[in-house]
Amino acid sequence: MSSLSKVVITDFITEPLHYERSVLDGHAVVTALDVMSEDELLGKVEDADALMVYHYFHLTRKTIDRLTHCKVIVRPGVGYDGVDLEAAAARNIPVCNVPDYGTNEVADSAMSMALSLGRGTHFLNSRLRHNRGPWSVEQAAPIPRLTGRTFALLGCGRIGTATALRAKAFGMDVVFYDPYQCDGLDKSLGIRRVDSLEELLRSAYILSLHCPLTEQTRMMIGKEEIAMMPEGSFLINTARGGIVDTNSVVTALQEGRLAGAGIDVLDQEPPAADSPLLQAWRDPDHPAHDRLILTPHSAFYCDQGAEEFRTKGAKEVLRALQGQPLRNQVN
């Protein structure tokens, strides 16, 4: 019988596991299950010494309570709302994330969506592809100058800060709301701070979300909040799907309250076939179609970033297996 520990990667990452094994060889046997639902874990993870969990499902108490000697659950990414932290804590299992790997990529993705929508690029590309309207910028008008427009950030942590700096470089008036950030961040970044969500929303020409999904932020942006935004504004979500009521986004696009929306994350991934958001995105005749960008939870990704989050996740596993202090425990 092998004396090596057992490390299981539950989803998303498949063979070859060279990044994980470059860290864990000689310490653990690493396997990837490539499952799409929590129920598929039954009988496959109970004796694991460590789990590496991505984002295709929620890891809940029903699985965590079956773990017999798990020393750590690592989420090799920023968000950790997909793991039941209380259930893990009750079993004395630390949960860790990798909070810094994709900062630049998510900020770049948020800005690329904001610029493509705000400059009319996506709208015109979509319309002309389907042979709709004249071969002219006029069908996208009005297109206000972005310089001086308010770029509003909900959340100003690592990714929010990186996005703020990018928006500043485009000459935008950057403002943020984040009650958890210390005083003075606005001064150090040369941006503005507001003290309420309502004040942020009422000023937002472009609203970009950069907060975690918690009980406080779940469905934080819905019909009433979107109604506070100026008519003709834009919404960008590269954070977590559960923060936004996407049905309200579709309605706001239909009614012209929102001029465009860029959505990278959904509460259910992949979305159900009858999702109003998905139907609007796929149907060229839908009034929201030309104003909607939808991507498959990909804002975080680049080749170098994948190496980083996989390697850093494996290093956190190794620290747990060796009884060393953990760097990024979140429970």
Coordinates of C-alpha atoms in Angstrom, one line a residue:
M1 CA 0.0 0.0 0.0
S2 CA 1.3 3.4 -1.0
S3 CA 2.3 5.8 1.9
L4 CA 1.7 8.8 -0.4
S5 CA -1.2 11.1 0.3
K6 CA -4.2 11.1 -2.0
V7 CA -5.0 14.4 -3.7
V8 CA -8.2 14.6 -5.9
I9 CA -9.0 17.4 -8.4
T10 CA -12.7 17.2 -8.7
D11 CA -13.5 19.2 -11.9
F12 CA -12.4 21.4 -14.7
I13 CA -8.8 20.3 -14.8
T14 CA -7.9 17.1 -16.5
E15 CA -4.8 15.2 -17.5
P16 CA -1.9 16.0 -18.0
L17 CA -1.5 17.1 -14.4
H18 CA 2.1 18.3 -14.9
Y19 CA 1.8 21.5 -12.9
E20 CA 0.2 19.7 -9.8
R21 CA 2.6 16.8 -10.0
S22 CA 5.7 19.1 -10.4
V23 CA 4.8 20.2 -6.8
L24 CA 3.4 17.1 -5.3
D25 CA 5.4 14.2 -6.8
G26 CA 7.0 12.3 -3.9
H27 CA 4.3 13.6 -1.5
A28 CA 1.0 12.6 -3.0
V29 CA -0.8 10.7 -5.8
V30 CA -2.8 13.2 -7.8
T31 CA -5.9 12.2 -9.8
A32 CA -8.5 14.3 -11.7
L33 CA -12.1 13.2 -11.8
D34 CA -13.5 15.6 -14.4
V35 CA -17.0 15.5 -12.9
M36 CA -19.8 18.0 -13.6
S37 CA -22.0 17.5 -10.5
E38 CA -21.4 16.9 -6.8
D39 CA -23.3 13.6 -6.9
E40 CA -20.6 12.2 -9.2
L41 CA -18.1 12.4 -6.3
L42 CA -19.8 9.6 -4.4
G43 CA -17.3 6.9 -3.6
K44 CA -14.4 8.7 -5.2
V45 CA -13.3 11.3 -2.6
E46 CA -14.1 10.0 0.8
D47 CA -10.5 8.9 1.6
A48 CA -8.8 11.9 0.0
D49 CA -6.2 13.8 2.0
A50 CA -6.9 16.9 0.0
L51 CA -9.4 18.2 -2.6
M52 CA -8.8 20.8 -5.3
V53 CA -12.2 22.1 -6.3
Y54 CA -13.0 24.4 -9.2
H55 CA -16.4 25.8 -10.3
Y56 CA -18.7 23.3 -12.0
F57 CA -20.7 22.5 -8.9
H58 CA -21.1 23.4 -5.2
L59 CA -19.2 21.3 -2.6
T60 CA -21.8 20.9 0.2
R61 CA -22.1 19.4 3.6
K62 CA -23.3 16.0 2.1
T63 CA -19.9 15.5 0.6
I64 CA -17.7 17.2 3.2
D65 CA -19.3 15.1 6.0
R66 CA -18.1 12.0 4.1
L67 CA -14.5 13.0 4.1
T68 CA -12.6 10.8 6.5
H69 CA -9.2 12.4 6.8
C70 CA -9.1 15.4 4.5
K71 CA -6.5 18.0 5.6
V72 CA -7.5 20.8 3.2
I73 CA -9.9 21.9 0.5
V74 CA -8.2 24.2 -2.0
R75 CA -10.1 26.3 -4.4
P76 CA -7.5 27.2 -7.0
G77 CA -9.1 30.5 -7.9
V78 CA -10.4 33.7 -6.2
G79 CA -14.0 33.0 -5.4
Y80 CA -14.8 30.4 -2.8
D81 CA -18.6 30.6 -2.6
G82 CA -18.8 27.2 -4.2
V83 CA -17.6 25.5 -1.0
D84 CA -19.7 25.2 2.2
L85 CA -17.2 27.0 4.6
E86 CA -19.3 26.3 7.7
A87 CA -19.5 22.6 7.0
A88 CA -15.7 22.4 6.4
A89 CA -15.0 24.4 9.6
A90 CA -17.2 22.0 11.6
R91 CA -15.0 19.2 10.4
N92 CA -11.8 21.2 11.1
I93 CA -11.0 21.2 7.4
P94 CA -9.4 24.5 6.2
V95 CA -10.5 25.9 2.9
C96 CA -8.0 28.0 1.0
N97 CA -8.1 29.9 -2.3
V98 CA -5.6 31.5 -4.7
P99 CA -6.6 35.1 -4.6
D100 CA -4.0 36.8 -6.8
Y101 CA -3.4 34.7 -10.0
G102 CA -6.0 36.3 -12.4
T103 CA -6.0 39.9 -11.3
N104 CA -4.8 41.4 -14.6
E105 CA -6.8 39.0 -16.8
V106 CA -10.2 39.8 -15.1
A107 CA -9.5 43.5 -15.1
D108 CA -8.5 43.3 -18.8
S109 CA -11.7 41.3 -19.5
A110 CA -13.9 43.8 -17.7
M111 CA -12.4 46.7 -19.6
S112 CA -12.6 45.0 -22.9
M113 CA -16.3 44.4 -22.4
A114 CA -16.8 48.0 -21.3
L115 CA -14.9 49.4 -24.2
S116 CA -16.6 47.2 -26.8
L117 CA -20.0 48.1 -25.5
G118 CA -19.4 51.8 -24.7
R119 CA -17.8 52.5 -28.1
G120 CA -20.6 50.7 -30.0
T121 CA -18.1 48.1 -31.4
H122 CA -20.1 45.1 -30.3
F123 CA -23.4 46.5 -31.4
L124 CA -22.3 47.3 -34.9
N125 CA -20.4 44.1 -35.3
S126 CA -23.5 42.1 -34.3
R127 CA -25.9 44.2 -36.5
L128 CA -23.8 44.1 -39.6
R129 CA -23.1 40.4 -39.3
H130 CA -26.8 39.7 -39.5
N131 CA -27.2 42.2 -42.4
R132 CA -29.3 44.6 -40.3
G133 CA -29.3 48.3 -40.7
P134 CA -27.1 50.5 -42.9
W135 CA -23.3 50.1 -43.2
S136 CA -22.8 53.1 -41.0
V137 CA -22.0 54.2 -37.5
E138 CA -25.3 56.1 -37.5
Q139 CA -27.3 53.1 -36.4
A140 CA -25.3 52.9 -33.2
A141 CA -25.6 56.6 -32.4
P142 CA -25.5 58.3 -29.9
I143 CA -22.1 57.2 -28.8
P144 CA -20.9 59.6 -26.1
R145 CA -17.2 60.2 -25.6
L146 CA -15.9 57.9 -22.8
T147 CA -13.4 60.4 -21.5
G148 CA -14.9 62.0 -18.4
R149 CA -17.7 59.5 -18.1
T150 CA -18.2 57.8 -14.7
F151 CA -16.8 54.3 -14.4
A152 CA -18.3 52.9 -11.2
L153 CA -16.8 49.9 -9.4
L154 CA -18.8 47.8 -6.9
G155 CA -15.9 46.4 -4.9
C156 CA -12.3 47.7 -5.0
G157 CA -10.1 44.8 -3.9
R158 CA -7.2 43.4 -6.0
I159 CA -9.2 43.1 -9.2
G160 CA -11.3 46.2 -8.6
T161 CA -8.1 48.2 -8.1
A162 CA -6.5 46.9 -11.3
T163 CA -9.7 47.8 -13.2
A164 CA -9.8 51.2 -11.7
L165 CA -6.3 51.9 -12.9
R166 CA -7.2 50.8 -16.4
A167 CA -10.3 53.0 -16.5
K168 CA -8.3 55.9 -15.3
A169 CA -5.9 55.4 -18.2
F170 CA -8.8 55.9 -20.5
G171 CA -9.6 59.2 -18.9
M172 CA -12.7 58.1 -17.1
D173 CA -14.0 59.4 -13.8
V174 CA -13.5 56.4 -11.6
V175 CA -15.7 56.0 -8.4
F176 CA -16.1 53.0 -6.1
Y177 CA -18.3 51.7 -3.3
D178 CA -16.7 49.2 -1.0
P179 CA -17.6 49.4 2.7
Y180 CA -14.9 46.8 3.6
Q181 CA -11.9 48.8 2.3
C182 CA -9.9 51.0 4.6
D183 CA -9.9 54.8 4.4
G184 CA -7.5 56.3 2.1
L185 CA -7.6 53.9 -0.8
D186 CA -9.3 56.5 -2.9
K187 CA -6.5 58.9 -2.3
S188 CA -3.8 56.4 -3.0
L189 CA -5.4 55.5 -6.3
G190 CA -6.5 59.0 -7.3
I191 CA -10.2 58.0 -7.6
R192 CA -13.4 58.9 -5.8
R193 CA -15.3 57.0 -3.1
V194 CA -19.0 57.0 -2.3
D195 CA -20.7 55.8 0.9
S196 CA -23.7 54.0 -0.5
L197 CA -24.7 51.6 -3.3
E198 CA -27.4 54.0 -4.3
E199 CA -25.0 56.8 -4.8
L200 CA -22.7 54.6 -6.9
L201 CA -25.6 53.4 -9.1
R202 CA -27.0 56.8 -9.7
S203 CA -23.7 58.0 -11.0
A204 CA -22.7 55.0 -13.1
Y205 CA -22.3 55.3 -16.8
I206 CA -20.5 52.0 -16.7
L207 CA -21.0 49.7 -13.6
S208 CA -18.4 47.0 -13.2
L209 CA -18.8 44.4 -10.4
H210 CA -15.8 43.2 -8.5
C211 CA -17.1 41.9 -5.2
P212 CA -17.3 38.3 -3.8
L213 CA -20.6 36.4 -3.6
T214 CA -21.8 36.4 0.0
E215 CA -25.1 36.5 1.7
Q216 CA -24.9 40.3 1.6
T217 CA -24.1 40.5 -2.1
R218 CA -26.4 37.7 -3.5
M219 CA -28.8 39.3 -6.0
M220 CA -27.4 42.7 -5.0
I221 CA -28.1 44.1 -8.5
G222 CA -31.7 43.5 -9.5
K223 CA -34.6 45.4 -11.0
E224 CA -34.7 48.2 -8.4
E225 CA -30.9 48.8 -8.5
I226 CA -30.8 48.8 -12.3
A227 CA -33.6 51.4 -12.3
M228 CA -31.4 53.7 -10.3
M229 CA -28.7 53.7 -13.0
P230 CA -28.9 56.5 -15.7
E231 CA -30.8 55.5 -18.8
G232 CA -28.3 54.3 -21.4
S233 CA -25.7 53.0 -19.0
F234 CA -23.8 49.7 -19.1
L235 CA -23.4 46.8 -16.7
I236 CA -20.3 44.5 -16.6
N237 CA -20.1 41.4 -14.4
T238 CA -16.9 39.4 -14.2
A239 CA -17.3 38.7 -10.5
R240 CA -20.0 36.1 -9.6
G241 CA -23.2 35.3 -11.3
G242 CA -25.3 35.3 -8.1
I243 CA -24.7 39.0 -7.6
V244 CA -26.9 39.9 -10.5
D245 CA -30.5 39.1 -11.4
T246 CA -29.9 38.4 -15.1
N247 CA -33.6 38.4 -15.9
S248 CA -33.8 42.0 -14.8
V249 CA -30.8 42.7 -17.1
V250 CA -32.6 41.3 -20.1
T251 CA -35.7 43.4 -19.3
A252 CA -33.6 46.5 -18.8
L253 CA -31.9 45.9 -22.2
Q254 CA -35.3 45.4 -23.8
E255 CA -36.6 48.6 -22.3
G256 CA -33.5 50.7 -23.1
R257 CA -32.7 51.4 -19.4
L258 CA -29.4 49.6 -20.1
A259 CA -27.6 50.3 -23.4
G260 CA -25.5 47.1 -23.0
A261 CA -24.4 44.4 -20.7
G262 CA -21.3 42.2 -20.5
I263 CA -21.8 39.0 -18.5
D264 CA -19.0 36.5 -17.9
V265 CA -20.5 34.7 -14.9
L266 CA -23.9 33.1 -14.2
D267 CA -25.6 31.7 -11.1
Q268 CA -25.9 28.4 -13.1
E269 CA -23.1 27.4 -15.3
P270 CA -23.7 26.4 -18.0
P271 CA -27.1 28.1 -18.1
A272 CA -30.3 26.2 -18.8
A273 CA -31.5 26.2 -22.4
D274 CA -34.6 28.1 -21.4
S275 CA -32.7 30.9 -19.6
P276 CA -34.0 34.3 -20.8
L277 CA -30.5 35.6 -20.9
L278 CA -29.3 32.7 -23.1
Q279 CA -32.3 33.0 -25.4
A280 CA -31.8 36.8 -25.8
W281 CA -28.1 36.2 -26.6
R282 CA -28.8 33.6 -29.2
D283 CA -31.8 35.2 -30.9
P284 CA -30.9 38.0 -33.4
D285 CA -34.5 39.1 -33.4
H286 CA -34.5 39.7 -29.6
P287 CA -34.3 43.4 -28.7
A288 CA -31.4 42.7 -26.3
H289 CA -29.4 40.6 -28.7
D290 CA -27.1 43.2 -30.2
R291 CA -26.4 44.8 -26.8
L292 CA -25.4 41.7 -24.9
I293 CA -22.0 40.0 -24.5
L294 CA -22.0 36.6 -22.9
T295 CA -18.8 34.6 -22.2
P296 CA -18.4 31.2 -20.3
H297 CA -16.7 32.2 -17.1
S298 CA -13.5 32.9 -19.0
A299 CA -12.5 36.3 -17.8
F300 CA -9.9 34.8 -15.4
Y301 CA -8.1 32.8 -18.0
C302 CA -4.8 33.1 -19.7
D303 CA -2.2 30.4 -20.3
Q304 CA 0.3 31.8 -17.8
G305 CA -2.5 32.4 -15.3
A306 CA -3.6 28.7 -15.5
E307 CA -0.1 27.6 -14.7
E308 CA -0.1 30.1 -11.8
F309 CA -3.4 29.0 -10.2
R310 CA -2.7 25.3 -10.6
T311 CA 0.9 25.6 -9.2
K312 CA -0.1 27.9 -6.3
G313 CA -3.1 25.6 -5.5
A314 CA -0.8 22.6 -5.4
K315 CA 1.7 24.4 -3.1
E316 CA -1.1 25.2 -0.7
V317 CA -2.1 21.5 -0.7
L318 CA 1.6 20.6 0.0
R319 CA 1.7 23.0 2.9
A320 CA -1.4 21.4 4.4
L321 CA 0.0 17.8 3.9
Q322 CA 3.3 18.8 5.6
G323 CA 1.6 20.6 8.5
Q324 CA 2.9 24.0 7.5
P325 CA 1.1 27.4 8.0
L326 CA -1.4 28.0 5.2
R327 CA -1.2 31.2 3.2
N328 CA -4.8 31.8 2.1
Q329 CA -7.3 30.1 4.5
V330 CA -10.8 31.6 4.1
N331 CA -12.8 29.8 6.8

